[in-house]
Short mmCIF file of C-alpha atoms and ligand atoms in Angstrom, two decimals:
data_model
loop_
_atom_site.label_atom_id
_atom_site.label_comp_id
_atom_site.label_asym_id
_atom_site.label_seq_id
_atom_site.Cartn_x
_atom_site.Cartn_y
_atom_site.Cartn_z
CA UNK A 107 -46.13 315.00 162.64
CA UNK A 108 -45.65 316.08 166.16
CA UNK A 109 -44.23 319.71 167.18
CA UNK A 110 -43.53 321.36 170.74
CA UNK A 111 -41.67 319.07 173.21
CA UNK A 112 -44.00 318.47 175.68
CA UNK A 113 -46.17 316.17 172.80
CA UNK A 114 -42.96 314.30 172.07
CA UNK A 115 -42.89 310.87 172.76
CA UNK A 116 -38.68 310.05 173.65
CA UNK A 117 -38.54 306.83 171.80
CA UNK A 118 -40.23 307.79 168.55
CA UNK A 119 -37.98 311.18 168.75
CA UNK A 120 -35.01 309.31 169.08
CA UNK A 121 -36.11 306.58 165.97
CA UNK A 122 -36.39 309.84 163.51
CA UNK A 123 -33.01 310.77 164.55
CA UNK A 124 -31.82 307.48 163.95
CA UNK A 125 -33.17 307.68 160.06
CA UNK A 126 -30.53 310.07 159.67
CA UNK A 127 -27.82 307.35 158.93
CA UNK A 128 -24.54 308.64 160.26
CA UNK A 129 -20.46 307.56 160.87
CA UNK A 130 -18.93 306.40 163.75
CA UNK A 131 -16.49 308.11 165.32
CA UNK A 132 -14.39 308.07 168.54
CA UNK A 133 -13.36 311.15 170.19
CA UNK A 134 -10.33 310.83 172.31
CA UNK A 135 -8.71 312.96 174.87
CA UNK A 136 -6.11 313.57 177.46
CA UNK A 137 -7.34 314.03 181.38
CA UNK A 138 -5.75 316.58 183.44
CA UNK A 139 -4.12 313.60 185.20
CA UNK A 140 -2.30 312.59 182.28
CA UNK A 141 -5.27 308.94 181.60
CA UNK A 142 -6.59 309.14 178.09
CA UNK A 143 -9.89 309.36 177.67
CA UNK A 144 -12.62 308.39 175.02
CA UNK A 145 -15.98 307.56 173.53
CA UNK A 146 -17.99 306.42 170.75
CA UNK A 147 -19.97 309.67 169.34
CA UNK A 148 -22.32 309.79 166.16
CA UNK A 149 -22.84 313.02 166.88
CA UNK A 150 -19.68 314.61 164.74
CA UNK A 151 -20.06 316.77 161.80
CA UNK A 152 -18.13 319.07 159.68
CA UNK A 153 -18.85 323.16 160.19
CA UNK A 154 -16.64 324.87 158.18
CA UNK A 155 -14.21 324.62 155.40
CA UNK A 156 -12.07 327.97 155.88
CA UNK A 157 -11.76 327.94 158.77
CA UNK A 158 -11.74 324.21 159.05
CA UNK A 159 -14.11 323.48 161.91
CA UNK A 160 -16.45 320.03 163.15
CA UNK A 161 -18.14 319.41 165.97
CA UNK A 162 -19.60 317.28 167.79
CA UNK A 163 -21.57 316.55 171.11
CA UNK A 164 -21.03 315.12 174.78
CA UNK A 165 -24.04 314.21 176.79
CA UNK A 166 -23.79 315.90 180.48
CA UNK A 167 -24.12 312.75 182.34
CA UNK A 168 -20.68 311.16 180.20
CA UNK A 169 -18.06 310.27 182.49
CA UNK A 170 -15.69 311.58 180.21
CA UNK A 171 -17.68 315.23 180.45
CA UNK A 172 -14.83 316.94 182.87
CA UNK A 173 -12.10 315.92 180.97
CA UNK A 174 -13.22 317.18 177.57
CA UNK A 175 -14.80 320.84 179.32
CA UNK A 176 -11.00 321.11 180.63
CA UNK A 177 -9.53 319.65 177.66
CA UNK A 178 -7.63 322.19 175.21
CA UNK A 179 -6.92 319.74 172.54
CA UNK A 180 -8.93 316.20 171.26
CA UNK A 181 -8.94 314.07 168.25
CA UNK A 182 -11.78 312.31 166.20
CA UNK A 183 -10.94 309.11 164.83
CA UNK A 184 -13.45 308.39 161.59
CA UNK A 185 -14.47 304.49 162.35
CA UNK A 186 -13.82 301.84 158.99
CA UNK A 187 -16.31 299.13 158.81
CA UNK A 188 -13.97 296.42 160.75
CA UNK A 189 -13.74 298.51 163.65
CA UNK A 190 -17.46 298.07 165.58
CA UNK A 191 -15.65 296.07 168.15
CA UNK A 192 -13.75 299.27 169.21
CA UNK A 193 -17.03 301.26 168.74
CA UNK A 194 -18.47 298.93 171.31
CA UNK A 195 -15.68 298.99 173.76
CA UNK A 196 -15.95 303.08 174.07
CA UNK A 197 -19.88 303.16 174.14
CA UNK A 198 -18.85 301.77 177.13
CA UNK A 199 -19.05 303.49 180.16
CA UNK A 200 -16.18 305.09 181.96
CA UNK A 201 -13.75 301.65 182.24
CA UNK A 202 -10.31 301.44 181.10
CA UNK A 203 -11.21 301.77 177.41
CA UNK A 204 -7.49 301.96 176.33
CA UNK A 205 -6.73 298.92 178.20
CA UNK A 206 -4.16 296.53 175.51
CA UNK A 207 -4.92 299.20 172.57
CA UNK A 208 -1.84 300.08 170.76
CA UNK A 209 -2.13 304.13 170.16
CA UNK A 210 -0.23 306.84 168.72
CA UNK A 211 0.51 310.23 170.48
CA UNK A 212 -0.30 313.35 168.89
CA UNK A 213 -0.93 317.08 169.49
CA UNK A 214 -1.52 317.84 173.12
CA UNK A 215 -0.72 314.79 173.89
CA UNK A 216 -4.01 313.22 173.20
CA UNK A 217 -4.25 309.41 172.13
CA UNK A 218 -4.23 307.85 168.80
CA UNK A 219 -5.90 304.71 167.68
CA UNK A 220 -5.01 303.48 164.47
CA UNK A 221 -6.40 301.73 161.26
CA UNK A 222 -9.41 304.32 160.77
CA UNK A 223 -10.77 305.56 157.83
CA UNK A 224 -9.86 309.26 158.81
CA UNK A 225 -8.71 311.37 161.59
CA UNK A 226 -8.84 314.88 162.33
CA UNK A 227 -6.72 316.90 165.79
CA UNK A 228 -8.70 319.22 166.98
CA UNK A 229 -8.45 322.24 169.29
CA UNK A 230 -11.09 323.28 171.23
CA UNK A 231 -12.77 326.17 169.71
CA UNK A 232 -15.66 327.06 171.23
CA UNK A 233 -18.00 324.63 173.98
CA UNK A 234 -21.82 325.46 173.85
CA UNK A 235 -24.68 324.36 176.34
CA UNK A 236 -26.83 321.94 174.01
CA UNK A 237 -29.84 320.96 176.49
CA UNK A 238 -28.42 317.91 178.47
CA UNK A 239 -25.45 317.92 176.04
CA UNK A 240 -22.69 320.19 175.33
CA UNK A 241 -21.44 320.97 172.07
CA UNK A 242 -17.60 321.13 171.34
CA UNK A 243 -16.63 323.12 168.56
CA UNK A 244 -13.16 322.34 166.89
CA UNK A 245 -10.83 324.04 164.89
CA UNK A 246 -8.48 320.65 162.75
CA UNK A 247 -5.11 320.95 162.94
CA UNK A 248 -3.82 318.45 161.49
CA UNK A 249 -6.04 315.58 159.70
CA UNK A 250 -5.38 311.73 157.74
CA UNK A 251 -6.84 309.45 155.93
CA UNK A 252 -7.14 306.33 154.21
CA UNK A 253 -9.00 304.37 151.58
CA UNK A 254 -10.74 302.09 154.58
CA UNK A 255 -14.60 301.86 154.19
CA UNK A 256 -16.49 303.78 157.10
CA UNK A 257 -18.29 302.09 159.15
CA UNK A 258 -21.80 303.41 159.32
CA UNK A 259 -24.68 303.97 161.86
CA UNK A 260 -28.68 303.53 161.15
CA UNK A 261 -31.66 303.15 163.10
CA UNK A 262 -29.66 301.95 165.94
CA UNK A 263 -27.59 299.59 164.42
CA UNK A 264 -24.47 299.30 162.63
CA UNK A 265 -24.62 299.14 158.76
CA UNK A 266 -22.34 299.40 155.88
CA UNK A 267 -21.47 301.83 153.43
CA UNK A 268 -21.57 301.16 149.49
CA UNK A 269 -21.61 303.15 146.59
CA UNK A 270 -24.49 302.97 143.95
CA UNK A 271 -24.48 302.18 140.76
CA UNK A 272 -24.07 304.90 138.26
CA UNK A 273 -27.58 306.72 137.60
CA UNK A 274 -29.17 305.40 134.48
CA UNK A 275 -27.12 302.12 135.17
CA UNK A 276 -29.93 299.93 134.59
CA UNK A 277 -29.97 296.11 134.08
CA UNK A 278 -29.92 295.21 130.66
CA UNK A 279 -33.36 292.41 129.97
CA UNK A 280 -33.91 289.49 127.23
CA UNK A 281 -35.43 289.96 124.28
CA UNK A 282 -38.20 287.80 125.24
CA UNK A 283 -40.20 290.27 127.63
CA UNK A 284 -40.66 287.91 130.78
CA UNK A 285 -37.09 286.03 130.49
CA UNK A 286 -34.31 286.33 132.75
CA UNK A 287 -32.97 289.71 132.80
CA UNK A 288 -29.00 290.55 133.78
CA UNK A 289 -30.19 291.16 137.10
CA UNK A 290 -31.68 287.59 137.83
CA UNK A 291 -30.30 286.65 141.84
CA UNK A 292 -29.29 283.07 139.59
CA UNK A 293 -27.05 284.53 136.71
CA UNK A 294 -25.22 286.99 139.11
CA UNK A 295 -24.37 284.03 141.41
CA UNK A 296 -23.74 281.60 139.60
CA UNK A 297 -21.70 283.49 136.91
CA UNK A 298 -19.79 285.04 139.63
CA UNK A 299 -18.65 281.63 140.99
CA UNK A 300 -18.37 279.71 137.85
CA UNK A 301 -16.19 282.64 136.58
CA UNK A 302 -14.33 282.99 140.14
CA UNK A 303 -13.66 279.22 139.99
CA UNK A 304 -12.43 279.02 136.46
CA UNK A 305 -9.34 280.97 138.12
CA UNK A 306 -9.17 278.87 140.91
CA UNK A 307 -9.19 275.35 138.64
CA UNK A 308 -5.96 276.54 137.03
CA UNK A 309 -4.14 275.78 140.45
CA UNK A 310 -5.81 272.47 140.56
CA UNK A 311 -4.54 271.24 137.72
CA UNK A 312 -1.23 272.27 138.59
CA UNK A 313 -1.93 269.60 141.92
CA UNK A 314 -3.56 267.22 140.14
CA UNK A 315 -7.04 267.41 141.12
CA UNK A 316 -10.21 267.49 140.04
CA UNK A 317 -13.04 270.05 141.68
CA UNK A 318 -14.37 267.19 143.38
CA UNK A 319 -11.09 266.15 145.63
CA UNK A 320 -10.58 270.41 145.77
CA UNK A 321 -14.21 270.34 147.80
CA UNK A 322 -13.62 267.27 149.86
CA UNK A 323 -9.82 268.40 150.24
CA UNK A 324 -10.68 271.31 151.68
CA UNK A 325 -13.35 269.99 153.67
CA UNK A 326 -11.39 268.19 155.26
CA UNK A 327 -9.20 271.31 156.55
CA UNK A 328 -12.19 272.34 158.91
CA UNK A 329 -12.48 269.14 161.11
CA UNK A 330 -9.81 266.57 162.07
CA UNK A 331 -11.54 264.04 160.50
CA UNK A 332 -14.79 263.59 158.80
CA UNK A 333 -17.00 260.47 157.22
CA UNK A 334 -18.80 260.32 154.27
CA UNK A 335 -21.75 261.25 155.16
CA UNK A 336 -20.32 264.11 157.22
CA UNK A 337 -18.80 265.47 154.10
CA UNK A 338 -21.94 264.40 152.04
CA UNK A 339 -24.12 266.85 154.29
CA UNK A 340 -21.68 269.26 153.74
CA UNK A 341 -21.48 269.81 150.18
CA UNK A 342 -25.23 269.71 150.02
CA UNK A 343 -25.61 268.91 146.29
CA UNK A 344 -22.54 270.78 145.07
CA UNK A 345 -20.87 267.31 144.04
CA UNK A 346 -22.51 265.77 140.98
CA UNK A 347 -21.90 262.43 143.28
CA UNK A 348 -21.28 261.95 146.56
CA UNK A 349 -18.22 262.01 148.39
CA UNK A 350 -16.89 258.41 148.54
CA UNK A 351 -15.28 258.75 144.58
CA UNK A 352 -13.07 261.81 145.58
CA UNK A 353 -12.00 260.83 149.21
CA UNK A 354 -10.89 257.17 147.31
CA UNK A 355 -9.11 259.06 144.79
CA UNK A 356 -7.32 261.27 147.73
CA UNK A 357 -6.46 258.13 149.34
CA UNK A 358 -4.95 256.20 146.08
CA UNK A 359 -3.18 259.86 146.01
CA UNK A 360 -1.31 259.60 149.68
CA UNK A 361 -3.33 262.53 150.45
CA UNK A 362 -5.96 261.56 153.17
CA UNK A 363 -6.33 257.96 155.19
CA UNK A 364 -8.86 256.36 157.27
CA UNK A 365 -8.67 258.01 160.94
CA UNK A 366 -7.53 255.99 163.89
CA UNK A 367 -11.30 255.76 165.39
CA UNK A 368 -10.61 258.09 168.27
CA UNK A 369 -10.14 261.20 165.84
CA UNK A 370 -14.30 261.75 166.58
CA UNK A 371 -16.19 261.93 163.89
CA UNK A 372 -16.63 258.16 163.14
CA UNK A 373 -19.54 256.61 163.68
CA UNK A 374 -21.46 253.06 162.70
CA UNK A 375 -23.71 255.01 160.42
CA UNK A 376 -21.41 257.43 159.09
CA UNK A 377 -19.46 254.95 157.69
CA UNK A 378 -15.20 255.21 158.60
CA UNK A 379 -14.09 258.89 159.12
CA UNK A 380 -11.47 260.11 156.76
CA UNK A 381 -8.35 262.46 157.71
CA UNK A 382 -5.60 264.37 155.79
CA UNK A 383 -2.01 263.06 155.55
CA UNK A 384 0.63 265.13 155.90
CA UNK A 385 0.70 265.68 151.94
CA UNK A 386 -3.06 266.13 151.80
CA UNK A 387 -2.36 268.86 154.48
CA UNK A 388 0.57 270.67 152.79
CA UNK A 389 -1.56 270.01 149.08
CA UNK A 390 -5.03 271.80 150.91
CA UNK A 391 -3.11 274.48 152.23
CA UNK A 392 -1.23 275.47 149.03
CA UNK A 393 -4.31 274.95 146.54
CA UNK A 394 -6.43 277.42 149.27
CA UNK A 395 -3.88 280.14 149.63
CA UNK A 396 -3.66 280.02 145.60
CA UNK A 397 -7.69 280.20 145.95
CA UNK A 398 -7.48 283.28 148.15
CA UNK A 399 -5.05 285.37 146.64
CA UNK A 400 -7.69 284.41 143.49
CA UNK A 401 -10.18 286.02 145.83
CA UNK A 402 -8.08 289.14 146.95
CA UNK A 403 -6.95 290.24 143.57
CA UNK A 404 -10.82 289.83 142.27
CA UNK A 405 -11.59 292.30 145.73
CA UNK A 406 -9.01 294.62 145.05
CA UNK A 407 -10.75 295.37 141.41
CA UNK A 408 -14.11 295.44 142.98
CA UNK A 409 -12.64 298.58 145.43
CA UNK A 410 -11.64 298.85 149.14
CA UNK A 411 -14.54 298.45 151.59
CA UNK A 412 -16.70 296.70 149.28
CA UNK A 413 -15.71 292.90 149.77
CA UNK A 414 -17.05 292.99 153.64
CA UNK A 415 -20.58 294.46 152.79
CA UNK A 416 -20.94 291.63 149.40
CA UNK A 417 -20.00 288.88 152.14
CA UNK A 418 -22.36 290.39 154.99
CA UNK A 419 -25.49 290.06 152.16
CA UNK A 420 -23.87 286.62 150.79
CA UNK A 421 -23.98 285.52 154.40
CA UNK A 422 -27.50 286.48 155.03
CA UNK A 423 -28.94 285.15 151.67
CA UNK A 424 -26.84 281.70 152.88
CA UNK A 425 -28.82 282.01 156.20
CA UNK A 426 -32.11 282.43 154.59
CA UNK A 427 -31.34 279.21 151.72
CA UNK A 428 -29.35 277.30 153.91
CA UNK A 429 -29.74 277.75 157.17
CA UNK A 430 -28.20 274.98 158.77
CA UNK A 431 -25.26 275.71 156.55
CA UNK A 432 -23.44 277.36 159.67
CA UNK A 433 -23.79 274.78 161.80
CA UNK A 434 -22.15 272.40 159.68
CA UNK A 435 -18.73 274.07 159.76
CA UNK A 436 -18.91 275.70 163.01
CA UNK A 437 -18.38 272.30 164.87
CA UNK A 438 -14.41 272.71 163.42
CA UNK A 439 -12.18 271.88 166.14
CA UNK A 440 -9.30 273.99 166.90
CA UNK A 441 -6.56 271.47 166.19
CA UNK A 442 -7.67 271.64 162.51
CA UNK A 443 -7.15 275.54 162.28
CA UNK A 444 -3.28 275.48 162.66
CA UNK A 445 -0.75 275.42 159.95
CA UNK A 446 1.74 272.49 159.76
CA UNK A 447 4.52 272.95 161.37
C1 FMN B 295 -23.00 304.61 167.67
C2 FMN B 295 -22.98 305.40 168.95
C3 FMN B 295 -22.97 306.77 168.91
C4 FMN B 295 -22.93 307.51 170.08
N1 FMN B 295 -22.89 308.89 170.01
C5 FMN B 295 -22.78 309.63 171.14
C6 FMN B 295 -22.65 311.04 171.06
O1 FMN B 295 -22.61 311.62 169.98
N2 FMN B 295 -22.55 311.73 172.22
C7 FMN B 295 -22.57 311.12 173.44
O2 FMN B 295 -22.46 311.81 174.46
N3 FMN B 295 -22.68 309.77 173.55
C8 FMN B 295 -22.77 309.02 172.42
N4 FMN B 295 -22.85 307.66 172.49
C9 FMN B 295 -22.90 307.02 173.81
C10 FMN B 295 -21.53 306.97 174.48
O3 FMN B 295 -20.56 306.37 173.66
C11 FMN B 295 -21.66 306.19 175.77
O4 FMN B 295 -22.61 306.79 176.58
C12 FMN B 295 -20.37 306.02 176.54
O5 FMN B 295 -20.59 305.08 177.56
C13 FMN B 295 -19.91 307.30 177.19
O6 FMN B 295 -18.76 306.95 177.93
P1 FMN B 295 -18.34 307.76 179.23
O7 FMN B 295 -19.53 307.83 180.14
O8 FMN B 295 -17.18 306.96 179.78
O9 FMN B 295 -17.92 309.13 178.77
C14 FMN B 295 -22.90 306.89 171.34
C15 FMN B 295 -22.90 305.49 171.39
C16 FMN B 295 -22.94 304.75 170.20
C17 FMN B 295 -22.91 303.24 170.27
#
C-alpha cells in the first residue's frame, strides 16, 4: 500500500480505480452557440435523495469543458449493454459526436439520445475545482427509465452486468460423492439445447423434416452454395452421419439443387456444391423465424439484459472448444443474407 502522491505510480493509481467497476454514462449539453455537446463519463454518481442530486466529473483539458462551466442545464444518459458503440463515439475527442444520431430535446434545450437504461435532466447545482477535473453537481429534474441492462465498466474495459444467484442457491450433487453434480459445464449445455430444441422440432415436423435437413437447411442460408464437405466441416460431429443423406433428401424434396458451378464453393475435392431452391429458401426462412421466436420467448423468461451476457460467455467457451468455428461461417457472402423477395 502506497500513501502521499508524490510515491504514486499513475498507472497502478489509475488500475485501483478501475477495480471499482462502474456504469457508463453520457453527459450531454447545449453550447452557448446553440451545437450540442457530449461525452462518455464513468465518473457519475448519485449524492442525494431529498434533494435529488448526482454528480459527476469533467477533466480540465475536455473540449467540451467551456460549454458545461457555462452550461445551466445537462442531462446524463445511463448506457444499456448494446450501446458501447455510442460510448466509443463520445470518448471521442471533440468531433461531431451527434453527427446521424437521432435525439430528443429536453429541458434547456439540451440533447437526448435514446434507448438507455436511464436518464436523469439535470441543473447545474454547484461546479467544484477537483485537481485537473471539475466536479458538476446536479440537482434532477426530471428522470426515465427502462428495463434495458446497463452496460458496465471494469478495469478498463467494458463488461456486463448480471444478477447472482440467490444466496444459499447452491448446486444440488449426486448421491455418489464424485459424480456429476447439477452444475456439470455438460448437463447445463446439453440439457439446455436438447430442451431448447425439443421446442424447435415441433415446427419441423410441421415442414416435414427431420433435424438433420433442419442443420443442413439452414446451413445452407449462410453461403450461396456449399458442398459436402463444406457442410460436413461445418456441423463438426453434430450429424450422427454426414451430410450427403439430408442434402439428397432436400433435393428429392424440391428444396435445394446442385449449383450451376460458378455459384463458388464447388470444387474437385469437395465434391458438387449444393444451393437452396426457391422452396428450400421460403421453407429455411419460416422453420428459423419459428426457431427464433422459440429463442425470444425462452429470453424473455430468463429477464431483460441477460440473453447478451449468456451469448458473450457461450461465444467465448465456442472460441476456446472450437476455435475455428468462426471462421467457418464468417466466409457468408452477402447475397445469402437477404430475404426473398
Ligand atoms: C468508459 C469511459 C469513461 C470516461 N469517464 C470520463 C469522466 O468521467 N470524465 C472525463 O472527463 N472523461 C471521461 N472519459 C474520457 C472522455 O470521454 C474523453 O476524454 C472524451 O474524448 C472527451 O471529449 P471532449 O474532449 O470532446 O470533451 C471517459 C472515457 C471512457 C471510455
Amino acid at each position: 500500500m502506497t500513501s502521499g502522491s508524490d510515491s504514486f505510480d499513475a498507472g497502478e493509481f489509475r488500475k485501483a480505480l478501475g477495480s471499482f467497476a462502474t456504469g457508463v454514462t453520457i453527459i450531454t449539453t447545449r453550447g452557448a452557440d446553440g451545437a450540442p455537446v457530449g461525452l462518455t463519463a464513468n465518473s457519475f454518481n448519485s449524492v442525494s435523495l431529498n434533494p435529488p442530486l448526482v454528480l459527476w466529473s469533467l477533466a480540465n483539458t475536455s473540449m467540451s469543458l467551456a460549454a458545461f462551466r457555462a452550461a445551466p442545464y445537462w442531462a446524463v444518459h445511463v448506457l444499456a449493454t448494446d450501446q458501447e458503440e455510442l460510448s466509443a463515439r463520445f470518448a471521442r475527442r471533440g468531433e461531431s459526436k451527434f453527427a446521424g444520431l437521432d435525439v430528443e430535446t429536453g429541458i434547456g434545450e439540451v440533447p437526448l439520445l435514446k434507448g438507455c437504461s436511464a436518464r436523469f435532466q439535470c441543473r447545474t447545482a454547484f461546479q467544484y475545482e477537483g485537481g485537473d477535473h471539475v466536479i458538476f453537481l446536479g440537482e434532477v429534474l426530471t428522470f426515465d427509465r427502462n428495463e434495458a441492462a446497463p452496460l458496465v465498466f471494469h478495469g478498463g474495459r467494458y463488461a456486463h452486468a448480471t444478477r447472482r444467484d440467490p444466496l444459499g442457491a447452491k448446486p444440488r450433487s449426486a448421491f455418489l460423492e464424485g459424480s456429476f453434480g447439477d452444475d456439470f459445464l455438460g448437463y447445463l449445455l446439453g440439457r439446455s439445447h436438447y430442451r431448447m430444441f425439443a421446442q424447435i422440432r415441433r415446427h419441423l415436423e410441421e415442414a416435414h423434416l427431420s433435424d438433420q435437413e433442419f442443420y443442413v437447411l439452414s446451413a445452407l442460408t449462410l453461403k450461396r452454395a456449399m458442398s459436402v464437405r463444406d457442410l460436413d466441416a461445418g456441423m463438426a460431429g453434430v450429424l450422427d452421419e454426414n451430410s450427403h443423406r439430408a442434402i439428397q433428401s432436400l433435393v428429392r424434396h424440391g428444396l435445394a439443387r446442385e449449383a450451376a458451378p460458378e455459384a463458388g464453393a464447388a470444387g474437385a475435392a469437395g465434391g458438387p456444391a449444393y444451393e437452396l431452391t426457391e422452396a428450400g429458401r421460403e421453407a429455411a426462412l419460416r422453420v428459423i423465424a419459428a426457431a427464433k421466436a422459440v429463442e425470444s420467448r425462452m429470453l424473455e423468461r430468463l429477464g431483460a439484459g441477460e440473453a447478451p451476457v449468456l451469448k458473450s460467455l457461450l461465444n467465448r467457451l465456442l472460441g476456446v472448444i472450437d476455435p475455428e468455428a468462426g471462421a467457418l461461417w464468417g466466409a457468408a457472402d452477402a447475397g445469402t443474407k437477404e430475404p426473398t423477395a
